[in-house]
PDB file of C-alpha atoms and ligand atoms in Angstrom:
ATOM      1  CA  MET G 686       0.013   0.137  -0.312  1.00 62.00           C
ATOM      2  CA  THR G 687       1.383   3.596  -1.040  1.00 84.00           C
ATOM      3  CA  ARG G 688      -0.088   6.414  -0.983  1.00 95.00           C
ATOM      4  CA  SER G 689       0.936   9.663  -2.459  1.00 93.00           C
ATOM      5  CA  LEU G 690       2.948  12.280  -0.124  1.00 95.00           C
ATOM      6  CA  TYR G 691       1.087  16.299   0.193  1.00 97.00           C
ATOM      7  CA  VAL G 692       2.104  19.198   1.067  1.00 98.00           C
ATOM      8  CA  ILE G 693       0.143  22.136   0.065  1.00 98.00           C
ATOM      9  CA  GLY G 694       0.305  25.609   0.581  1.00 98.00           C
ATOM     10  CA  ASN G 695      -2.699  27.624   0.610  1.00 98.00           C
ATOM     11  CA  TRP G 696      -1.694  31.279   0.368  1.00 98.00           C
ATOM     12  CA  LYS G 697      -5.898  32.342   0.695  1.00 98.00           C
ATOM     13  CA  MET G 698      -6.400  35.923  -0.158  1.00 98.00           C
ATOM     14  CA  HIS G 699      -2.721  36.772  -0.105  1.00 98.00           C
ATOM     15  CA  LYS G 700      -0.166  38.040  -2.818  1.00 98.00           C
ATOM     16  CA  THR G 701       0.042  39.727  -5.573  1.00 98.00           C
ATOM     17  CA  ILE G 702       1.261  38.680  -9.530  1.00 98.00           C
ATOM     18  CA  ASN G 703       4.333  40.340  -8.597  1.00 98.00           C
ATOM     19  CA  GLU G 704       4.486  38.742  -4.734  1.00 98.00           C
ATOM     20  CA  ALA G 705       3.744  35.246  -6.092  1.00 98.00           C
ATOM     21  CA  VAL G 706       6.322  35.237  -9.127  1.00 98.00           C
ATOM     22  CA  ASN G 707       9.172  36.089  -6.941  1.00 98.00           C
ATOM     23  CA  PHE G 708       8.175  33.789  -4.391  1.00 98.00           C
ATOM     24  CA  ILE G 709       7.758  30.952  -6.852  1.00 97.00           C
ATOM     25  CA  ASN G 710      11.173  31.772  -8.466  1.00 96.00           C
ATOM     26  CA  ASP G 711      12.971  31.532  -5.333  1.00 95.00           C
ATOM     27  CA  PHE G 712      11.134  28.807  -3.659  1.00 96.00           C
ATOM     28  CA  SER G 713      11.216  26.411  -6.774  1.00 94.00           C
ATOM     29  CA  LYS G 714      14.764  26.469  -6.566  1.00 93.00           C
ATOM     30  CA  SER G 715      14.234  24.831  -3.321  1.00 92.00           C
ATOM     31  CA  LEU G 716      12.940  21.767  -4.373  1.00 94.00           C
ATOM     32  CA  THR G 717      14.172  18.815  -6.053  1.00 91.00           C
ATOM     33  CA  ASP G 718      12.744  15.906  -8.222  1.00 90.00           C
ATOM     34  CA  GLN G 719      11.836  13.651  -5.433  1.00 90.00           C
ATOM     35  CA  GLN G 720      10.452  16.375  -3.047  1.00 93.00           C
ATOM     36  CA  HIS G 721       7.044  17.598  -4.648  1.00 95.00           C
ATOM     37  CA  ALA G 722       4.891  20.834  -3.356  1.00 98.00           C
ATOM     38  CA  TYR G 723       1.293  22.475  -4.119  1.00 98.00           C
ATOM     39  CA  LEU G 724       0.580  25.708  -3.967  1.00 98.00           C
ATOM     40  CA  ALA G 725      -3.044  27.092  -3.751  1.00 98.00           C
ATOM     41  CA  VAL G 726      -2.865  30.691  -5.215  1.00 98.00           C
ATOM     42  CA  PRO G 727      -5.027  33.637  -5.761  1.00 98.00           C
ATOM     43  CA  PHE G 728      -6.920  33.488  -9.271  1.00 98.00           C
ATOM     44  CA  THR G 729      -5.084  36.449 -10.508  1.00 98.00           C
ATOM     45  CA  ALA G 730      -1.978  34.748 -10.023  1.00 98.00           C
ATOM     46  CA  LEU G 731      -2.641  31.265 -11.227  1.00 98.00           C
ATOM     47  CA  SER G 732      -1.801  31.819 -14.667  1.00 98.00           C
ATOM     48  CA  PRO G 733       1.496  33.573 -13.877  1.00 98.00           C
ATOM     49  CA  SER G 734       2.337  31.218 -11.251  1.00 98.00           C
ATOM     50  CA  ALA G 735       1.705  27.798 -13.432  1.00 98.00           C
ATOM     51  CA  LYS G 736       4.210  29.130 -16.264  1.00 97.00           C
ATOM     52  CA  ILE G 737       6.818  28.992 -13.934  1.00 96.00           C
ATOM     53  CA  ALA G 738       5.955  26.192 -12.173  1.00 95.00           C
ATOM     54  CA  GLU G 739       6.005  24.328 -15.385  1.00 93.00           C
ATOM     55  CA  GLN G 740       9.782  24.803 -15.974  1.00 91.00           C
ATOM     56  CA  ASN G 741       9.832  22.800 -12.532  1.00 88.00           C
ATOM     57  CA  GLY G 742       8.158  19.233 -12.446  1.00 89.00           C
ATOM     58  CA  SER G 743       8.246  19.256  -8.618  1.00 95.00           C
ATOM     59  CA  LEU G 744       5.977  22.391  -8.102  1.00 97.00           C
ATOM     60  CA  HIS G 745       2.048  22.348  -8.987  1.00 98.00           C
ATOM     61  CA  ILE G 746       0.057  25.075  -8.800  1.00 98.00           C
ATOM     62  CA  GLY G 747      -4.046  25.039  -8.191  1.00 98.00           C
ATOM     63  CA  ALA G 748      -6.862  27.054  -6.928  1.00 98.00           C
ATOM     64  CA  GLN G 749      -8.633  27.815  -3.791  1.00 98.00           C
ATOM     65  CA  ASN G 750     -12.370  27.616  -5.253  1.00 98.00           C
ATOM     66  CA  MET G 751     -14.646  27.163  -8.611  1.00 98.00           C
ATOM     67  CA  HIS G 752     -17.950  26.769  -8.972  1.00 98.00           C
ATOM     68  CA  ASP G 753     -19.397  24.123 -10.708  1.00 98.00           C
ATOM     69  CA  VAL G 754     -20.977  25.019 -13.868  1.00 97.00           C
ATOM     70  CA  SER G 755     -18.987  25.407 -17.102  1.00 97.00           C
ATOM     71  CA  GLU G 756     -20.122  28.721 -17.804  1.00 97.00           C
ATOM     72  CA  GLY G 757     -23.059  31.658 -17.335  1.00 97.00           C
ATOM     73  CA  ALA G 758     -24.483  34.758 -15.211  1.00 98.00           C
ATOM     74  CA  PHE G 759     -22.649  34.012 -12.250  1.00 98.00           C
ATOM     75  CA  THR G 760     -21.279  37.188 -11.480  1.00 98.00           C
ATOM     76  CA  GLY G 761     -17.626  37.016  -9.880  1.00 97.00           C
ATOM     77  CA  GLU G 762     -17.431  33.188 -10.524  1.00 98.00           C
ATOM     78  CA  VAL G 763     -14.657  31.123 -11.940  1.00 98.00           C
ATOM     79  CA  SER G 764     -15.531  28.047 -13.712  1.00 98.00           C
ATOM     80  CA  ALA G 765     -13.260  24.798 -13.744  1.00 98.00           C
ATOM     81  CA  MET G 766     -12.819  25.182 -17.547  1.00 98.00           C
ATOM     82  CA  MET G 767     -11.018  28.490 -17.068  1.00 98.00           C
ATOM     83  CA  LEU G 768      -8.801  27.278 -13.779  1.00 98.00           C
ATOM     84  CA  LYS G 769      -7.487  24.550 -16.416  1.00 98.00           C
ATOM     85  CA  GLU G 770      -6.874  26.913 -19.145  1.00 98.00           C
ATOM     86  CA  ALA G 771      -4.559  28.928 -16.348  1.00 98.00           C
ATOM     87  CA  GLY G 772      -2.752  26.165 -15.480  1.00 98.00           C
ATOM     88  CA  ALA G 773      -4.756  24.780 -12.202  1.00 98.00           C
ATOM     89  CA  SER G 774      -4.146  20.803 -11.665  1.00 98.00           C
ATOM     90  CA  PHE G 775      -5.899  20.953  -8.408  1.00 98.00           C
ATOM     91  CA  VAL G 776      -8.407  22.640  -6.512  1.00 98.00           C
ATOM     92  CA  LEU G 777      -9.182  23.193  -2.655  1.00 98.00           C
ATOM     93  CA  LEU G 778     -13.303  22.539  -2.251  1.00 98.00           C
ATOM     94  CA  GLY G 779     -14.923  23.082   0.877  1.00 98.00           C
ATOM     95  CA  HIS G 780     -12.332  24.990   2.970  1.00 98.00           C
ATOM     96  CA  SER G 781     -14.157  25.786   5.831  1.00 97.00           C
ATOM     97  CA  GLU G 782     -13.502  29.585   5.012  1.00 97.00           C
ATOM     98  CA  ARG G 783     -15.939  29.101   1.786  1.00 98.00           C
ATOM     99  CA  ARG G 784     -18.660  26.790   3.957  1.00 97.00           C
ATOM    100  CA  GLN G 785     -18.334  29.383   6.741  1.00 96.00           C
ATOM    101  CA  TYR G 786     -18.033  33.066   5.012  1.00 97.00           C
ATOM    102  CA  PHE G 787     -19.740  32.036   1.579  1.00 97.00           C
ATOM    103  CA  ASN G 788     -22.109  29.672   3.153  1.00 97.00           C
ATOM    104  CA  GLU G 789     -20.990  26.898   0.760  1.00 98.00           C
ATOM    105  CA  SER G 790     -23.300  23.430   1.324  1.00 98.00           C
ATOM    106  CA  ASN G 791     -22.173  20.086   0.832  1.00 98.00           C
ATOM    107  CA  ALA G 792     -24.478  19.694  -2.121  1.00 98.00           C
ATOM    108  CA  PHE G 793     -22.554  22.504  -3.813  1.00 98.00           C
ATOM    109  CA  ILE G 794     -19.209  21.461  -2.952  1.00 98.00           C
ATOM    110  CA  ASN G 795     -19.857  17.660  -4.030  1.00 98.00           C
ATOM    111  CA  ALA G 796     -21.253  19.529  -7.508  1.00 98.00           C
ATOM    112  CA  LYS G 797     -17.640  20.859  -7.413  1.00 98.00           C
ATOM    113  CA  ILE G 798     -15.848  17.942  -6.768  1.00 98.00           C
ATOM    114  CA  LYS G 799     -17.676  16.163  -9.858  1.00 98.00           C
ATOM    115  CA  LYS G 800     -17.351  19.071 -12.435  1.00 98.00           C
ATOM    116  CA  ALA G 801     -13.418  19.115 -11.154  1.00 98.00           C
ATOM    117  CA  LEU G 802     -13.235  15.722 -12.145  1.00 98.00           C
ATOM    118  CA  SER G 803     -14.631  15.705 -15.330  1.00 97.00           C
ATOM    119  CA  GLU G 804     -12.251  18.686 -16.544  1.00 97.00           C
ATOM    120  CA  GLY G 805      -9.486  16.463 -15.300  1.00 97.00           C
ATOM    121  CA  ILE G 806      -8.332  19.009 -11.894  1.00 98.00           C
ATOM    122  CA  GLN G 807      -7.595  16.682  -8.757  1.00 98.00           C
ATOM    123  CA  PRO G 808      -9.910  17.967  -5.997  1.00 98.00           C
ATOM    124  CA  VAL G 809      -8.996  18.348  -2.686  1.00 98.00           C
ATOM    125  CA  LEU G 810     -12.048  18.271  -0.296  1.00 98.00           C
ATOM    126  CA  CYS G 811     -11.668  19.792   2.661  1.00 98.00           C
ATOM    127  CA  ILE G 812     -13.293  18.498   6.229  1.00 98.00           C
ATOM    128  CA  GLY G 813     -13.627  19.676   9.777  1.00 98.00           C
ATOM    129  CA  GLU G 814     -15.726  20.474  13.100  1.00 97.00           C
ATOM    130  CA  SER G 815     -15.976  23.372  14.952  1.00 95.00           C
ATOM    131  CA  ILE G 816     -14.985  23.742  18.385  1.00 94.00           C
ATOM    132  CA  GLU G 817     -18.663  23.319  19.253  1.00 95.00           C
ATOM    133  CA  GLU G 818     -18.898  19.841  17.552  1.00 96.00           C
ATOM    134  CA  ARG G 819     -15.885  18.621  18.865  1.00 95.00           C
ATOM    135  CA  GLU G 820     -16.832  19.683  22.537  1.00 94.00           C
ATOM    136  CA  SER G 821     -20.176  18.172  22.575  1.00 96.00           C
ATOM    137  CA  GLY G 822     -18.964  14.556  21.006  1.00 96.00           C
ATOM    138  CA  LYS G 823     -20.231  15.084  17.503  1.00 97.00           C
ATOM    139  CA  THR G 824     -16.706  15.400  15.506  1.00 96.00           C
ATOM    140  CA  MET G 825     -16.907  12.152  13.844  1.00 97.00           C
ATOM    141  CA  ASP G 826     -21.153  12.696  12.943  1.00 97.00           C
ATOM    142  CA  ILE G 827     -20.109  15.853  11.646  1.00 97.00           C
ATOM    143  CA  LEU G 828     -17.251  14.740   9.296  1.00 98.00           C
ATOM    144  CA  ASN G 829     -19.038  11.861   8.413  1.00 98.00           C
ATOM    145  CA  THR G 830     -21.923  13.943   7.094  1.00 98.00           C
ATOM    146  CA  GLN G 831     -19.608  16.177   4.890  1.00 98.00           C
ATOM    147  CA  LEU G 832     -17.898  13.181   3.357  1.00 98.00           C
ATOM    148  CA  SER G 833     -21.126  10.991   2.783  1.00 97.00           C
ATOM    149  CA  GLU G 834     -22.693  14.320   1.435  1.00 98.00           C
ATOM    150  CA  CYS G 835     -19.952  15.813  -0.622  1.00 98.00           C
ATOM    151  CA  LEU G 836     -19.085  12.437  -1.844  1.00 98.00           C
ATOM    152  CA  ASP G 837     -22.244  11.645  -3.048  1.00 98.00           C
ATOM    153  CA  GLY G 838     -22.327   9.933  -6.222  1.00 98.00           C
ATOM    154  CA  VAL G 839     -18.282  10.051  -6.572  1.00 98.00           C
ATOM    155  CA  ASP G 840     -17.356   6.867  -7.948  1.00 96.00           C
ATOM    156  CA  ALA G 841     -15.142   4.500  -6.376  1.00 97.00           C
ATOM    157  CA  GLU G 842     -12.624   4.910  -9.724  1.00 96.00           C
ATOM    158  CA  ALA G 843     -12.509   8.742  -9.494  1.00 97.00           C
ATOM    159  CA  MET G 844     -11.255   8.353  -5.305  1.00 97.00           C
ATOM    160  CA  ALA G 845      -8.153   7.422  -7.213  1.00 95.00           C
ATOM    161  CA  SER G 846      -7.780  11.036  -8.052  1.00 96.00           C
ATOM    162  CA  ILE G 847      -9.349  12.610  -4.945  1.00 98.00           C
ATOM    163  CA  VAL G 848      -7.324  13.805  -1.675  1.00 98.00           C
ATOM    164  CA  ILE G 849      -9.115  15.004   1.492  1.00 98.00           C
ATOM    165  CA  ALA G 850      -8.283  17.205   3.991  1.00 98.00           C
ATOM    166  CA  TYR G 851      -8.767  17.136   7.565  1.00 98.00           C
ATOM    167  CA  GLU G 852      -8.917  20.397   9.287  1.00 97.00           C
ATOM    168  CA  PRO G 853     -10.387  21.224  12.606  1.00 97.00           C
ATOM    169  CA  VAL G 854     -12.034  24.502  12.024  1.00 95.00           C
ATOM    170  CA  TRP G 855     -10.790  25.718  15.687  1.00 93.00           C
ATOM    171  CA  ALA G 856      -7.016  24.670  14.741  1.00 93.00           C
ATOM    172  CA  ILE G 857      -7.238  27.247  11.364  1.00 92.00           C
ATOM    173  CA  GLY G 858      -5.008  30.226  11.715  1.00 86.00           C
ATOM    174  CA  SER G 859      -5.445  29.715  15.428  1.00 85.00           C
ATOM    175  CA  GLY G 860      -1.767  29.104  16.286  1.00 84.00           C
ATOM    176  CA  LEU G 861      -4.126  25.766  18.060  1.00 87.00           C
ATOM    177  CA  SER G 862      -3.364  23.269  15.964  1.00 87.00           C
ATOM    178  CA  ALA G 863      -4.824  19.711  16.958  1.00 91.00           C
ATOM    179  CA  SER G 864      -2.441  17.852  18.839  1.00 95.00           C
ATOM    180  CA  PRO G 865      -0.920  14.967  16.506  1.00 96.00           C
ATOM    181  CA  GLU G 866      -3.036  12.227  18.391  1.00 97.00           C
ATOM    182  CA  ILE G 867      -6.147  13.550  18.214  1.00 96.00           C
ATOM    183  CA  ALA G 868      -4.794  14.534  14.158  1.00 97.00           C
ATOM    184  CA  GLN G 869      -4.107  10.624  14.085  1.00 98.00           C
ATOM    185  CA  GLU G 870      -7.099   9.722  15.722  1.00 97.00           C
ATOM    186  CA  THR G 871      -9.692  11.345  13.545  1.00 97.00           C
ATOM    187  CA  ALA G 872      -7.737  10.471  10.738  1.00 98.00           C
ATOM    188  CA  SER G 873      -8.192   6.788  11.561  1.00 98.00           C
ATOM    189  CA  SER G 874     -12.126   7.318  11.977  1.00 97.00           C
ATOM    190  CA  ILE G 875     -12.320   9.300   8.282  1.00 98.00           C
ATOM    191  CA  ARG G 876     -10.272   6.375   6.852  1.00 98.00           C
ATOM    192  CA  GLU G 877     -12.864   3.850   8.742  1.00 97.00           C
ATOM    193  CA  GLN G 878     -15.810   6.312   7.382  1.00 97.00           C
ATOM    194  CA  LEU G 879     -14.253   6.146   3.649  1.00 98.00           C
ATOM    195  CA  SER G 880     -13.877   2.376   3.789  1.00 97.00           C
ATOM    196  CA  ALA G 881     -17.942   2.388   4.991  1.00 97.00           C
ATOM    197  CA  ILE G 882     -18.564   4.292   1.900  1.00 97.00           C
ATOM    198  CA  TYR G 883     -16.411   2.537  -0.831  1.00 97.00           C
ATOM    199  CA  SER G 884     -13.965  -0.337   0.312  1.00 97.00           C
ATOM    200  CA  LYS G 885     -11.368  -0.756   2.283  1.00 97.00           C
ATOM    201  CA  ASP G 886      -8.833  -0.826  -0.534  1.00 96.00           C
ATOM    202  CA  ILE G 887     -10.193   2.721  -1.842  1.00 97.00           C
ATOM    203  CA  SER G 888      -9.829   3.889   1.789  1.00 97.00           C
ATOM    204  CA  ASP G 889      -5.900   2.552   2.186  1.00 97.00           C
ATOM    205  CA  LEU G 890      -4.922   4.199  -1.026  1.00 96.00           C
ATOM    206  CA  THR G 891      -6.858   7.358  -0.291  1.00 97.00           C
ATOM    207  CA  SER G 892      -4.377  10.266   0.524  1.00 97.00           C
ATOM    208  CA  LEU G 893      -5.211  12.195   4.229  1.00 98.00           C
ATOM    209  CA  LEU G 894      -4.041  15.412   5.113  1.00 98.00           C
ATOM    210  CA  TYR G 895      -3.900  17.328   8.269  1.00 97.00           C
ATOM    211  CA  GLY G 896      -4.571  20.861   8.348  1.00 97.00           C
ATOM    212  CA  GLY G 897      -4.289  24.285  10.941  1.00 96.00           C
ATOM    213  CA  SER G 898      -1.798  25.621  12.481  1.00 95.00           C
ATOM    214  CA  VAL G 899       1.220  23.709  10.952  1.00 97.00           C
ATOM    215  CA  LYS G 900       4.459  25.500  11.210  1.00 96.00           C
ATOM    216  CA  VAL G 901       8.011  23.951  10.729  1.00 97.00           C
ATOM    217  CA  GLU G 902       7.836  22.656  14.790  1.00 96.00           C
ATOM    218  CA  ASN G 903       5.022  21.042  14.636  1.00 96.00           C
ATOM    219  CA  VAL G 904       4.979  19.226  10.916  1.00 97.00           C
ATOM    220  CA  ASN G 905       7.163  15.941  11.533  1.00 96.00           C
ATOM    221  CA  ALA G 906       4.956  14.973  14.130  1.00 96.00           C
ATOM    222  CA  TYR G 907       1.630  14.886  12.082  1.00 97.00           C
ATOM    223  CA  VAL G 908       3.181  12.806   8.857  1.00 96.00           C
ATOM    224  CA  ASN G 909       5.009  10.504  11.413  1.00 95.00           C
ATOM    225  CA  GLU G 910       1.169   9.261  11.747  1.00 96.00           C
ATOM    226  CA  LYS G 911       0.114   6.356  10.118  1.00 96.00           C
ATOM    227  CA  ASP G 912      -3.031   7.966   8.573  1.00 97.00           C
ATOM    228  CA  ILE G 913      -1.833  11.557   7.725  1.00 97.00           C
ATOM    229  CA  ASP G 914      -0.149  11.661   4.516  1.00 97.00           C
ATOM    230  CA  GLY G 915       0.478  15.284   3.991  1.00 97.00           C
ATOM    231  CA  VAL G 916      -0.518  18.764   5.647  1.00 98.00           C
ATOM    232  CA  LEU G 917      -2.490  21.548   4.354  1.00 98.00           C
ATOM    233  CA  VAL G 918      -0.521  24.698   5.125  1.00 98.00           C
ATOM    234  CA  GLY G 919      -1.886  27.961   5.200  1.00 98.00           C
ATOM    235  CA  GLY G 920       0.030  30.814   7.163  1.00 97.00           C
ATOM    236  CA  ALA G 921       3.027  29.394   7.106  1.00 98.00           C
ATOM    237  CA  SER G 922       3.474  28.958   3.349  1.00 98.00           C
ATOM    238  CA  LEU G 923       3.244  32.231   2.810  1.00 98.00           C
ATOM    239  CA  ASN G 924       7.035  32.636   3.741  1.00 98.00           C
ATOM    240  CA  GLU G 925       8.938  30.776   0.714  1.00 97.00           C
ATOM    241  CA  LYS G 926      12.226  30.207   3.744  1.00 97.00           C
ATOM    242  CA  VAL G 927       9.432  28.470   5.778  1.00 98.00           C
ATOM    243  CA  PHE G 928       7.661  26.783   3.552  1.00 98.00           C
ATOM    244  CA  ALA G 929      10.504  25.150   1.871  1.00 97.00           C
ATOM    245  CA  GLU G 930      11.641  24.345   5.152  1.00 97.00           C
ATOM    246  CA  ILE G 931       8.504  22.604   5.892  1.00 98.00           C
ATOM    247  CA  VAL G 932       8.567  20.666   2.493  1.00 97.00           C
ATOM    248  CA  LYS G 933      11.917  19.263   3.444  1.00 96.00           C
ATOM    249  CA  THR G 934      11.006  18.277   6.960  1.00 96.00           C
ATOM    250  CA  VAL G 935       8.257  16.415   5.704  1.00 96.00           C
ATOM    251  CA  TYR G 936       9.795  14.622   3.180  1.00 94.00           C
ATOM    252  CA  ASN G 937      12.813  13.902   5.352  1.00 90.00           C
ATOM    253  CA  SER G 938      10.559  12.469   8.450  1.00 82.00           C
ATOM    254  CA  ARG G 939       8.945  10.395   5.174  1.00 70.00           C
ATOM    255  CA  LEU G 940      11.954   8.580   4.824  1.00 61.00           C
ATOM    256  CA  VAL G 941      11.969   7.989   8.619  1.00 58.00           C
ATOM    257  CA  LYS G 942       8.386   6.562   8.455  1.00 55.00           C
ATOM    258  CA  SER G 943       8.821   3.905   5.595  1.00 49.00           C
TER     259      SER G 943
HETATM  260  P1  LIG D 375      -3.524  27.889   8.455  1.00 53.20           P
HETATM  261  O1  LIG D 375      -4.333  27.312   7.410  1.00 53.20           O
HETATM  262  O2  LIG D 375      -2.214  26.942   8.480  1.00 53.20           O
HETATM  263  O3  LIG D 375      -3.269  29.136   8.390  1.00 53.20           O
HETATM  264  O4  LIG D 375      -3.769  27.441  10.154  1.00 53.20           O
HETATM  265  C1  LIG D 375      -5.039  26.473   7.174  1.00 53.20           C
HETATM  266  C2  LIG D 375      -5.592  26.261   6.337  1.00 53.20           C
HETATM  267  O5  LIG D 375      -6.778  27.126   6.297  1.00 53.20           O
HETATM  268  O6  LIG D 375      -5.930  25.677   5.327  1.00 53.20           O
END
């Protein structure tokens, strides 16, 4: 059983085109052929970032959101086809900030996943519980609902190109990262749920990431956990040296893990 390893940076609403280009020019030099990194950049920076990344087989550029229909009267939205042409190879879907500030439902995220798959863009499905949900013992109910509704009608074959990021809402941007034990315990329950929805084989092959206040100092502990196959990094991906250090640390600890 081999699962792919992912280190994904999520810039959120940070970096102009110039800032993105400067970052990527520097950062891409730190990657080796074996060490891959993924960056979810703002829409405006997609095309220039992807053009630089093309020269470097180890850096993959993606988007942070998209709409589920191909085109139409949806002011302010961007389609999968547009992302693809701009050079996005993956897209974050269902990030808790989209759910919280833009009222995205599991049904909408489900439609986006199907659209991304049909355009050949790899979906990174983000799921996570709030602090109230965790404290009232509802974490797995919430995650199971997010999983089954977001993956509704997504067939087993398509799971080969889907990555799932577990991001407890209370750990995002708060500095309060989940302990590696909590992250592992939850990742293992997510894997059980995937096994129930699909099969043990599919579940065993799905890459599960942890996200929420990941930094150089704690990344090693997460990726050493059995069910965690990488990280989704917000704040700590904004500085090229820090993000390069995170990538290096993940790949070094992976060698120890396997
Ligand atoms: P953070 O964000 O690393 O700043 O907590 C993670 C995310 O939102 O993906």
